[in-house]
Each structure stands twice: as structure tokens, then as C-alpha cells.
Amino acid sequence: MTIQFTLNHKKVSAEISPDTVLYDLVRSLGCASVKCGCETSNCGLCTVFLDDVPVLSCSVLAARADGRCVTTLEGLQQEAAEFGAFIADQGAEQCGFCNPGFIMNALALFRQNPDPGEDEIKEYLAGNLCRCSGYEGQLRGIQNFLAWKKQKEVAQ
């Protein structure tokens, strides 16, 4: 079956089998930031935006992307780099394997709630597996990023 969709702001067409999952499709199209750590929808490493909503691409059939927009970290470079620097500053990127999924979920949080409290941040972190850190660095990075963003808005 042939599907057509927008991937990172570019129209694409792909020939897929009915059982192809979105993870496999976007990886085959060069989106190396999308990773799979569990294949059971438990680690968050495969998070992509489907029509601007975060989904676990290892659990979504690629056919569901037909006529829709899929965004990976490759399509959010500027936004991701700005936030990612705050994560790196806190030493929360030790091996870096979880970073793309983590950043995708954090960006989704910021879009949904530009001023989340600590409990809401922790709730978003809960869906992301990181085997290197205790999530405190990520939490501090998010809090520092949000404080910086507020300060930047006040200065304007």
C-alpha cells in the first residue's frame, strides 16, 4: 500500500506493508533520532509528533500517518537545540541514548503548558526511560530552561 504524509515539513510518499509500524517507516526515511529501546511502549525513545501530538511510534501503524503530519527531532532542530543545551548543562545526557525521546516529550509539555509545576514535569518524565541518571538532571534542566524562557519574555 502507498501512503502519503508530511515528514518534518516535507511531503513524502512511501510503499509500506499493512503491518509496518511508524517507527520502522521514519527510520527508513532517515530519521535516526527515533530510537527503539523496548518495543513495548514503555521507554519513550520512539516518540514522534503525529499532527503535533506525541505518540510512541513503535505502537502506531504507519498506515495511520497517511494524509497526516509526522514530526521527529530532525524537524525541530532549533527548538530542540535551545532546550537541549539546558539538559547538557546539568549533565543529564550521559550516554545520550534517551535524549531524543526525552526532548520530544519535554517540547510537548512546553507546548501544552508553558509554565508546568514540578509534579507535572515529573509526570512527563515518567514516560521516558533513562538508565544513566536519576532524572534529577533532566528536572533541573527543564526548570532552568523554563526560568530562562520567562526571564527572556520579561526582558522583551
mmCIF file of N, CA, C and O in Angstrom, residues 56-90:
data_model
loop_
_atom_site.group_PDB
_atom_site.id
_atom_site.type_symbol
_atom_site.label_atom_id
_atom_site.label_comp_id
_atom_site.label_asym_id
_atom_site.label_seq_id
_atom_site.Cartn_x
_atom_site.Cartn_y
_atom_site.Cartn_z
ATOM 1 N N LEU A 56 3.963 7.194 20.603
ATOM 2 C CA LEU A 56 5.053 6.226 20.608
ATOM 3 C C LEU A 56 5.025 5.500 19.268
ATOM 4 O O LEU A 56 4.137 4.688 19.006
ATOM 5 N N SER A 57 5.976 5.807 18.415
ATOM 6 C CA SER A 57 5.939 5.317 17.041
ATOM 7 C C SER A 57 6.105 3.811 16.927
ATOM 8 O O SER A 57 5.756 3.237 15.904
ATOM 9 N N CYS A 58 6.584 3.149 17.974
ATOM 10 C CA CYS A 58 6.698 1.687 17.913
ATOM 11 C C CYS A 58 5.341 1.020 18.076
ATOM 12 O O CYS A 58 5.207 -0.182 17.853
ATOM 13 N N SER A 59 4.324 1.800 18.454
ATOM 14 C CA SER A 59 2.987 1.253 18.688
ATOM 15 C C SER A 59 1.936 1.809 17.738
ATOM 16 O O SER A 59 0.745 1.597 17.945
ATOM 17 N N VAL A 60 2.360 2.541 16.718
ATOM 18 C CA VAL A 60 1.426 3.132 15.764
ATOM 19 C C VAL A 60 1.708 2.547 14.382
ATOM 20 O O VAL A 60 2.853 2.575 13.920
ATOM 21 N N LEU A 61 0.682 2.018 13.753
ATOM 22 C CA LEU A 61 0.859 1.526 12.391
ATOM 23 C C LEU A 61 1.146 2.693 11.459
ATOM 24 O O LEU A 61 0.528 3.755 11.561
ATOM 25 N N ALA A 62 2.088 2.494 10.556
ATOM 26 C CA ALA A 62 2.483 3.551 9.625
ATOM 27 C C ALA A 62 1.300 4.010 8.774
ATOM 28 O O ALA A 62 1.220 5.188 8.408
ATOM 29 N N ALA A 63 0.374 3.130 8.488
ATOM 30 C CA ALA A 63 -0.790 3.491 7.686
ATOM 31 C C ALA A 63 -1.593 4.620 8.332
ATOM 32 O O ALA A 63 -2.253 5.395 7.642
ATOM 33 N N ARG A 64 -1.524 4.753 9.639
ATOM 34 C CA ARG A 64 -2.245 5.828 10.336
ATOM 35 C C ARG A 64 -1.666 7.208 10.034
ATOM 36 O O ARG A 64 -2.291 8.223 10.305
ATOM 37 N N ALA A 65 -0.459 7.252 9.483
ATOM 38 C CA ALA A 65 0.163 8.532 9.130
ATOM 39 C C ALA A 65 -0.315 9.051 7.783
ATOM 40 O O ALA A 65 -0.049 10.207 7.443
ATOM 41 N N ASP A 66 -1.023 8.233 7.033
ATOM 42 C CA ASP A 66 -1.481 8.636 5.706
ATOM 43 C C ASP A 66 -2.283 9.932 5.780
ATOM 44 O O ASP A 66 -3.257 10.047 6.528
ATOM 45 N N GLY A 67 -1.842 10.947 5.030
ATOM 46 C CA GLY A 67 -2.519 12.233 4.978
ATOM 47 C C GLY A 67 -2.273 13.123 6.187
ATOM 48 O O GLY A 67 -2.891 14.179 6.316
ATOM 49 N N ARG A 68 -1.358 12.727 7.045
ATOM 50 C CA ARG A 68 -1.126 13.474 8.283
ATOM 51 C C ARG A 68 0.295 14.034 8.311
ATOM 52 O O ARG A 68 1.078 13.827 7.401
ATOM 53 N N CYS A 69 0.626 14.711 9.413
ATOM 54 C CA CYS A 69 1.966 15.289 9.602
ATOM 55 C C CYS A 69 2.700 14.532 10.694
ATOM 56 O O CYS A 69 2.172 14.364 11.797
ATOM 57 N N VAL A 70 3.903 14.104 10.391
ATOM 58 C CA VAL A 70 4.770 13.438 11.362
ATOM 59 C C VAL A 70 5.999 14.318 11.549
ATOM 60 O O VAL A 70 6.614 14.747 10.575
ATOM 61 N N THR A 71 6.311 14.591 12.796
ATOM 62 C CA THR A 71 7.491 15.409 13.088
ATOM 63 C C THR A 71 8.390 14.639 14.041
ATOM 64 O O THR A 71 7.942 14.132 15.066
ATOM 65 N N THR A 72 9.661 14.563 13.674
ATOM 66 C CA THR A 72 10.675 13.936 14.528
ATOM 67 C C THR A 72 11.610 15.044 15.020
ATOM 68 O O THR A 72 11.462 16.210 14.646
ATOM 69 N N LEU A 73 12.577 14.659 15.806
ATOM 70 C CA LEU A 73 13.536 15.640 16.307
ATOM 71 C C LEU A 73 14.258 16.347 15.157
ATOM 72 O O LEU A 73 14.606 17.529 15.271
ATOM 73 N N GLU A 74 14.452 15.653 14.048
ATOM 74 C CA GLU A 74 15.101 16.276 12.890
ATOM 75 C C GLU A 74 14.310 17.481 12.385
ATOM 76 O O GLU A 74 14.893 18.397 11.816
ATOM 77 N N GLY A 75 13.021 17.492 12.596
ATOM 78 C CA GLY A 75 12.177 18.602 12.160
ATOM 79 C C GLY A 75 12.044 19.712 13.179
ATOM 80 O O GLY A 75 11.355 20.698 12.945
ATOM 81 N N LEU A 76 12.703 19.558 14.320
ATOM 82 C CA LEU A 76 12.600 20.543 15.408
ATOM 83 C C LEU A 76 13.976 20.986 15.897
ATOM 84 O O LEU A 76 14.160 21.270 17.078
ATOM 85 N N GLN A 77 14.930 21.036 14.998
ATOM 86 C CA GLN A 77 16.321 21.274 15.394
ATOM 87 C C GLN A 77 16.544 22.536 16.203
ATOM 88 O O GLN A 77 17.221 22.501 17.227
ATOM 89 N N GLN A 78 16.012 23.653 15.782
ATOM 90 C CA GLN A 78 16.268 24.908 16.501
ATOM 91 C C GLN A 78 15.655 24.863 17.900
ATOM 92 O O GLN A 78 16.314 25.189 18.889
ATOM 93 N N GLU A 79 14.407 24.456 17.974
ATOM 94 C CA GLU A 79 13.713 24.360 19.256
ATOM 95 C C GLU A 79 14.413 23.359 20.184
ATOM 96 O O GLU A 79 14.602 23.605 21.367
ATOM 97 N N ALA A 80 14.815 22.238 19.625
ATOM 98 C CA ALA A 80 15.457 21.190 20.408
ATOM 99 C C ALA A 80 16.846 21.608 20.890
ATOM 100 O O ALA A 80 17.225 21.322 22.026
ATOM 101 N N ALA A 81 17.591 22.297 20.050
ATOM 102 C CA ALA A 81 18.943 22.721 20.426
ATOM 103 C C ALA A 81 18.897 23.708 21.584
ATOM 104 O O ALA A 81 19.710 23.639 22.512
ATOM 105 N N GLU A 82 17.943 24.616 21.533
ATOM 106 C CA GLU A 82 17.801 25.617 22.596
ATOM 107 C C GLU A 82 17.552 24.932 23.947
ATOM 108 O O GLU A 82 18.219 25.211 24.927
ATOM 109 N N PHE A 83 16.615 24.000 23.970
ATOM 110 C CA PHE A 83 16.300 23.286 25.204
ATOM 111 C C PHE A 83 17.400 22.297 25.582
ATOM 112 O O PHE A 83 17.773 22.178 26.744
ATOM 113 N N GLY A 84 17.923 21.576 24.602
ATOM 114 C CA GLY A 84 18.935 20.550 24.856
ATOM 115 C C GLY A 84 20.172 21.077 25.554
ATOM 116 O O GLY A 84 20.811 20.363 26.341
ATOM 117 N N ALA A 85 20.513 22.324 25.317
ATOM 118 C CA ALA A 85 21.677 22.921 25.978
ATOM 119 C C ALA A 85 21.486 22.966 27.489
ATOM 120 O O ALA A 85 22.448 22.805 28.251
ATOM 121 N N PHE A 86 20.253 23.151 27.938
ATOM 122 C CA PHE A 86 19.973 23.191 29.380
ATOM 123 C C PHE A 86 20.081 21.800 29.998
ATOM 124 O O PHE A 86 20.479 21.662 31.148
ATOM 125 N N ILE A 87 19.742 20.781 29.246
ATOM 126 C CA ILE A 87 19.875 19.400 29.717
ATOM 127 C C ILE A 87 21.362 19.058 29.822
ATOM 128 O O ILE A 87 21.816 18.489 30.814
ATOM 129 N N ALA A 88 22.107 19.426 28.802
ATOM 130 C CA ALA A 88 23.545 19.157 28.802
ATOM 131 C C ALA A 88 24.240 19.881 29.947
ATOM 132 O O ALA A 88 25.140 19.329 30.590
ATOM 133 N N ASP A 89 23.816 21.097 30.233
ATOM 134 C CA ASP A 89 24.404 21.892 31.310
ATOM 135 C C ASP A 89 24.264 21.201 32.670
ATOM 136 O O ASP A 89 25.094 21.389 33.546
ATOM 137 N N GLN A 90 23.235 20.394 32.818
ATOM 138 C CA GLN A 90 23.004 19.688 34.083
ATOM 139 C C GLN A 90 23.619 18.286 34.092
ATOM 140 O O GLN A 90 23.408 17.521 35.024
#
